[in-house]
Amino acid sequence: MEGFKKFLMQGNVVELAVAVVIGTAFTAIVAAFTEAIINPLLAQAFSADDLAGATVGIFKIGLLIAAIINFLVIAAVVYFVLVLPMAKLKERQDRRRGVSPEEPAETDVDVLQDIRELLRAQQAPGAAPGSPRG
């Protein structure tokens, strides 16, 4: 029981739970926006009473179209309301602090190439094969 309590109290589990709750509430808001504003606009544009009720033969294609539009609206709102402003804010804060964008991290290939060059330098013609290394 103690291990389970410790697991639940870890920061990442609590943060994940909060993110799920907020995400669910945010999805409800965006879904309501889509249903109240976007769907009626699209219904007028396509001369349809209800986009979600549109069918092609026996297929309820309107449900798919509504779900795709809902996804695109959610993605756009998340990007333009959350991601983009946070990136701009972080960029301004970094500029204020004098922090420059980080150089790309050294890759495994770069490290291996450096090791190869060091080995070549150690085995240069001036160095004896069995000589001690410094």
PDB file of C-alpha atoms in Angstrom:
ATOM      1  CA  MET A   1       0.000   0.000   0.000  1.00  0.00           C
ATOM      2  CA  GLU A   2       2.901   2.343   0.731  1.00  0.00           C
ATOM      3  CA  GLY A   3       4.295   1.876  -2.788  1.00  0.00           C
ATOM      4  CA  PHE A   4       0.924   2.689  -4.331  1.00  0.00           C
ATOM      5  CA  LYS A   5       0.658   5.840  -2.203  1.00  0.00           C
ATOM      6  CA  LYS A   6       4.157   6.894  -3.269  1.00  0.00           C
ATOM      7  CA  PHE A   7       3.260   6.266  -6.928  1.00  0.00           C
ATOM      8  CA  LEU A   8       0.146   8.425  -6.684  1.00  0.00           C
ATOM      9  CA  MET A   9       1.971  11.264  -4.969  1.00  0.00           C
ATOM     10  CA  GLN A  10       4.711  11.499  -7.592  1.00  0.00           C
ATOM     11  CA  GLY A  11       4.655  14.852  -9.358  1.00  0.00           C
ATOM     12  CA  ASN A  12       4.244  13.512 -12.885  1.00  0.00           C
ATOM     13  CA  VAL A  13       1.161  11.416 -11.998  1.00  0.00           C
ATOM     14  CA  VAL A  14      -0.583  14.389 -10.389  1.00  0.00           C
ATOM     15  CA  GLU A  15       0.389  16.671 -13.276  1.00  0.00           C
ATOM     16  CA  LEU A  16      -0.916  14.137 -15.778  1.00  0.00           C
ATOM     17  CA  ALA A  17      -4.232  13.891 -13.923  1.00  0.00           C
ATOM     18  CA  VAL A  18      -4.576  17.686 -13.911  1.00  0.00           C
ATOM     19  CA  ALA A  19      -3.732  17.799 -17.632  1.00  0.00           C
ATOM     20  CA  VAL A  20      -6.410  15.204 -18.419  1.00  0.00           C
ATOM     21  CA  VAL A  21      -9.058  17.107 -16.457  1.00  0.00           C
ATOM     22  CA  ILE A  22      -8.154  20.438 -18.054  1.00  0.00           C
ATOM     23  CA  GLY A  23      -7.942  18.809 -21.486  1.00  0.00           C
ATOM     24  CA  THR A  24     -11.399  17.328 -21.083  1.00  0.00           C
ATOM     25  CA  ALA A  25     -12.857  20.682 -20.037  1.00  0.00           C
ATOM     26  CA  PHE A  26     -11.074  22.447 -22.899  1.00  0.00           C
ATOM     27  CA  THR A  27     -12.350  19.865 -25.391  1.00  0.00           C
ATOM     28  CA  ALA A  28     -15.899  20.489 -24.184  1.00  0.00           C
ATOM     29  CA  ILE A  29     -15.468  24.226 -24.776  1.00  0.00           C
ATOM     30  CA  VAL A  30     -14.060  23.747 -28.271  1.00  0.00           C
ATOM     31  CA  ALA A  31     -16.724  21.162 -29.117  1.00  0.00           C
ATOM     32  CA  ALA A  32     -19.423  23.607 -28.031  1.00  0.00           C
ATOM     33  CA  PHE A  33     -17.796  26.350 -30.141  1.00  0.00           C
ATOM     34  CA  THR A  34     -17.704  24.015 -33.121  1.00  0.00           C
ATOM     35  CA  GLU A  35     -21.325  22.945 -32.625  1.00  0.00           C
ATOM     36  CA  ALA A  36     -22.635  26.470 -32.012  1.00  0.00           C
ATOM     37  CA  ILE A  37     -20.637  28.461 -34.571  1.00  0.00           C
ATOM     38  CA  ILE A  38     -18.632  26.386 -37.044  1.00  0.00           C
ATOM     39  CA  ASN A  39     -21.248  23.740 -37.871  1.00  0.00           C
ATOM     40  CA  PRO A  40     -24.030  26.279 -38.624  1.00  0.00           C
ATOM     41  CA  LEU A  41     -21.651  28.240 -40.868  1.00  0.00           C
ATOM     42  CA  LEU A  42     -20.708  25.093 -42.743  1.00  0.00           C
ATOM     43  CA  ALA A  43     -24.341  23.985 -42.901  1.00  0.00           C
ATOM     44  CA  GLN A  44     -25.249  27.289 -44.588  1.00  0.00           C
ATOM     45  CA  ALA A  45     -22.286  27.068 -46.946  1.00  0.00           C
ATOM     46  CA  PHE A  46     -23.264  23.546 -48.005  1.00  0.00           C
ATOM     47  CA  SER A  47     -27.024  24.205 -47.878  1.00  0.00           C
ATOM     48  CA  ALA A  48     -27.454  21.459 -45.320  1.00  0.00           C
ATOM     49  CA  ASP A  49     -29.577  21.660 -42.198  1.00  0.00           C
ATOM     50  CA  ASP A  50     -27.180  19.725 -40.023  1.00  0.00           C
ATOM     51  CA  LEU A  51     -23.654  18.823 -41.076  1.00  0.00           C
ATOM     52  CA  ALA A  52     -23.461  15.831 -38.736  1.00  0.00           C
ATOM     53  CA  GLY A  53     -26.687  14.458 -40.222  1.00  0.00           C
ATOM     54  CA  ALA A  54     -25.395  14.424 -43.811  1.00  0.00           C
ATOM     55  CA  THR A  55     -25.349  10.988 -45.417  1.00  0.00           C
ATOM     56  CA  VAL A  56     -24.074   9.409 -48.603  1.00  0.00           C
ATOM     57  CA  GLY A  57     -26.223   6.382 -49.192  1.00  0.00           C
ATOM     58  CA  ILE A  58     -26.158   4.410 -45.960  1.00  0.00           C
ATOM     59  CA  PHE A  59     -22.975   6.102 -44.724  1.00  0.00           C
ATOM     60  CA  LYS A  60     -23.214   8.929 -42.200  1.00  0.00           C
ATOM     61  CA  ILE A  61     -20.400  10.889 -43.787  1.00  0.00           C
ATOM     62  CA  GLY A  62     -21.495  14.023 -41.943  1.00  0.00           C
ATOM     63  CA  LEU A  63     -20.346  12.530 -38.640  1.00  0.00           C
ATOM     64  CA  LEU A  64     -16.868  11.994 -40.064  1.00  0.00           C
ATOM     65  CA  ILE A  65     -16.714  15.482 -41.554  1.00  0.00           C
ATOM     66  CA  ALA A  66     -17.899  16.997 -38.254  1.00  0.00           C
ATOM     67  CA  ALA A  67     -15.263  15.017 -36.319  1.00  0.00           C
ATOM     68  CA  ILE A  68     -12.509  16.116 -38.706  1.00  0.00           C
ATOM     69  CA  ILE A  69     -13.593  19.741 -38.479  1.00  0.00           C
ATOM     70  CA  ASN A  70     -13.797  19.460 -34.694  1.00  0.00           C
ATOM     71  CA  PHE A  71     -10.254  18.059 -34.599  1.00  0.00           C
ATOM     72  CA  LEU A  72      -8.936  20.829 -36.849  1.00  0.00           C
ATOM     73  CA  VAL A  73     -10.625  23.502 -34.759  1.00  0.00           C
ATOM     74  CA  ILE A  74      -9.229  22.025 -31.541  1.00  0.00           C
ATOM     75  CA  ALA A  75      -5.752  21.776 -33.059  1.00  0.00           C
ATOM     76  CA  ALA A  76      -5.906  25.364 -34.353  1.00  0.00           C
ATOM     77  CA  VAL A  77      -7.165  26.739 -31.047  1.00  0.00           C
ATOM     78  CA  VAL A  78      -4.520  24.851 -29.061  1.00  0.00           C
ATOM     79  CA  TYR A  79      -1.781  26.067 -31.413  1.00  0.00           C
ATOM     80  CA  PHE A  80      -2.833  29.702 -31.688  1.00  0.00           C
ATOM     81  CA  VAL A  81      -4.066  30.171 -28.118  1.00  0.00           C
ATOM     82  CA  LEU A  82      -1.542  28.068 -26.196  1.00  0.00           C
ATOM     83  CA  VAL A  83       1.509  26.901 -28.150  1.00  0.00           C
ATOM     84  CA  LEU A  84       2.341  30.002 -30.197  1.00  0.00           C
ATOM     85  CA  PRO A  85       1.922  32.555 -27.374  1.00  0.00           C
ATOM     86  CA  MET A  86       3.942  30.390 -24.971  1.00  0.00           C
ATOM     87  CA  ALA A  87       6.744  30.060 -27.526  1.00  0.00           C
ATOM     88  CA  LYS A  88       6.774  33.835 -28.063  1.00  0.00           C
ATOM     89  CA  LEU A  89       6.754  34.436 -24.305  1.00  0.00           C
ATOM     90  CA  LYS A  90       9.662  32.047 -23.788  1.00  0.00           C
ATOM     91  CA  GLU A  91      11.565  33.691 -26.632  1.00  0.00           C
ATOM     92  CA  ARG A  92      11.078  37.160 -25.082  1.00  0.00           C
ATOM     93  CA  GLN A  93      12.121  35.930 -21.640  1.00  0.00           C
ATOM     94  CA  ASP A  94      15.242  34.310 -23.088  1.00  0.00           C
ATOM     95  CA  ARG A  95      16.115  37.528 -24.931  1.00  0.00           C
ATOM     96  CA  ARG A  96      15.631  39.546 -21.733  1.00  0.00           C
ATOM     97  CA  ARG A  97      17.900  37.185 -19.806  1.00  0.00           C
ATOM     98  CA  GLY A  98      20.498  37.278 -22.553  1.00  0.00           C
ATOM     99  CA  VAL A  99      20.172  33.587 -23.276  1.00  0.00           C
ATOM    100  CA  SER A 100      20.900  32.741 -26.870  1.00  0.00           C
ATOM    101  CA  PRO A 101      19.292  29.787 -28.611  1.00  0.00           C
ATOM    102  CA  GLU A 102      21.192  26.641 -27.813  1.00  0.00           C
ATOM    103  CA  GLU A 103      23.529  25.159 -30.341  1.00  0.00           C
ATOM    104  CA  PRO A 104      22.445  21.776 -31.636  1.00  0.00           C
ATOM    105  CA  ALA A 105      23.457  19.000 -29.287  1.00  0.00           C
ATOM    106  CA  GLU A 106      26.459  16.920 -30.246  1.00  0.00           C
ATOM    107  CA  THR A 107      25.339  13.658 -31.818  1.00  0.00           C
ATOM    108  CA  ASP A 108      26.763  10.172 -31.377  1.00  0.00           C
ATOM    109  CA  VAL A 109      28.287  10.447 -34.841  1.00  0.00           C
ATOM    110  CA  ASP A 110      30.095  13.665 -33.849  1.00  0.00           C
ATOM    111  CA  VAL A 111      31.508  12.000 -30.723  1.00  0.00           C
ATOM    112  CA  LEU A 112      32.660   8.949 -32.683  1.00  0.00           C
ATOM    113  CA  GLN A 113      34.335  11.163 -35.272  1.00  0.00           C
ATOM    114  CA  ASP A 114      36.178  13.032 -32.502  1.00  0.00           C
ATOM    115  CA  ILE A 115      37.349   9.715 -31.026  1.00  0.00           C
ATOM    116  CA  ARG A 116      38.532   8.572 -34.457  1.00  0.00           C
ATOM    117  CA  GLU A 117      40.517  11.779 -34.928  1.00  0.00           C
ATOM    118  CA  LEU A 118      42.112  11.417 -31.479  1.00  0.00           C
ATOM    119  CA  LEU A 119      43.116   7.821 -32.258  1.00  0.00           C
ATOM    120  CA  ARG A 120      44.603   8.892 -35.588  1.00  0.00           C
ATOM    121  CA  ALA A 121      46.538  11.668 -33.846  1.00  0.00           C
ATOM    122  CA  GLN A 122      47.910   9.176 -31.320  1.00  0.00           C
ATOM    123  CA  GLN A 123      49.029   6.801 -34.069  1.00  0.00           C
ATOM    124  CA  ALA A 124      50.717   9.530 -36.109  1.00  0.00           C
ATOM    125  CA  PRO A 125      54.071   8.615 -37.735  1.00  0.00           C
ATOM    126  CA  GLY A 126      55.994  10.427 -34.976  1.00  0.00           C
ATOM    127  CA  ALA A 127      54.558   8.249 -32.210  1.00  0.00           C
ATOM    128  CA  ALA A 128      56.070   4.836 -31.549  1.00  0.00           C
ATOM    129  CA  PRO A 129      53.584   1.915 -31.589  1.00  0.00           C
ATOM    130  CA  GLY A 130      54.238   0.813 -27.975  1.00  0.00           C
ATOM    131  CA  SER A 131      54.989   4.192 -26.446  1.00  0.00           C
ATOM    132  CA  PRO A 132      53.050   5.293 -23.361  1.00  0.00           C
ATOM    133  CA  ARG A 133      50.206   7.692 -23.942  1.00  0.00           C
ATOM    134  CA  GLY A 134      50.016  11.032 -22.142  1.00  0.00           C
TER     135      GLY A 134
END
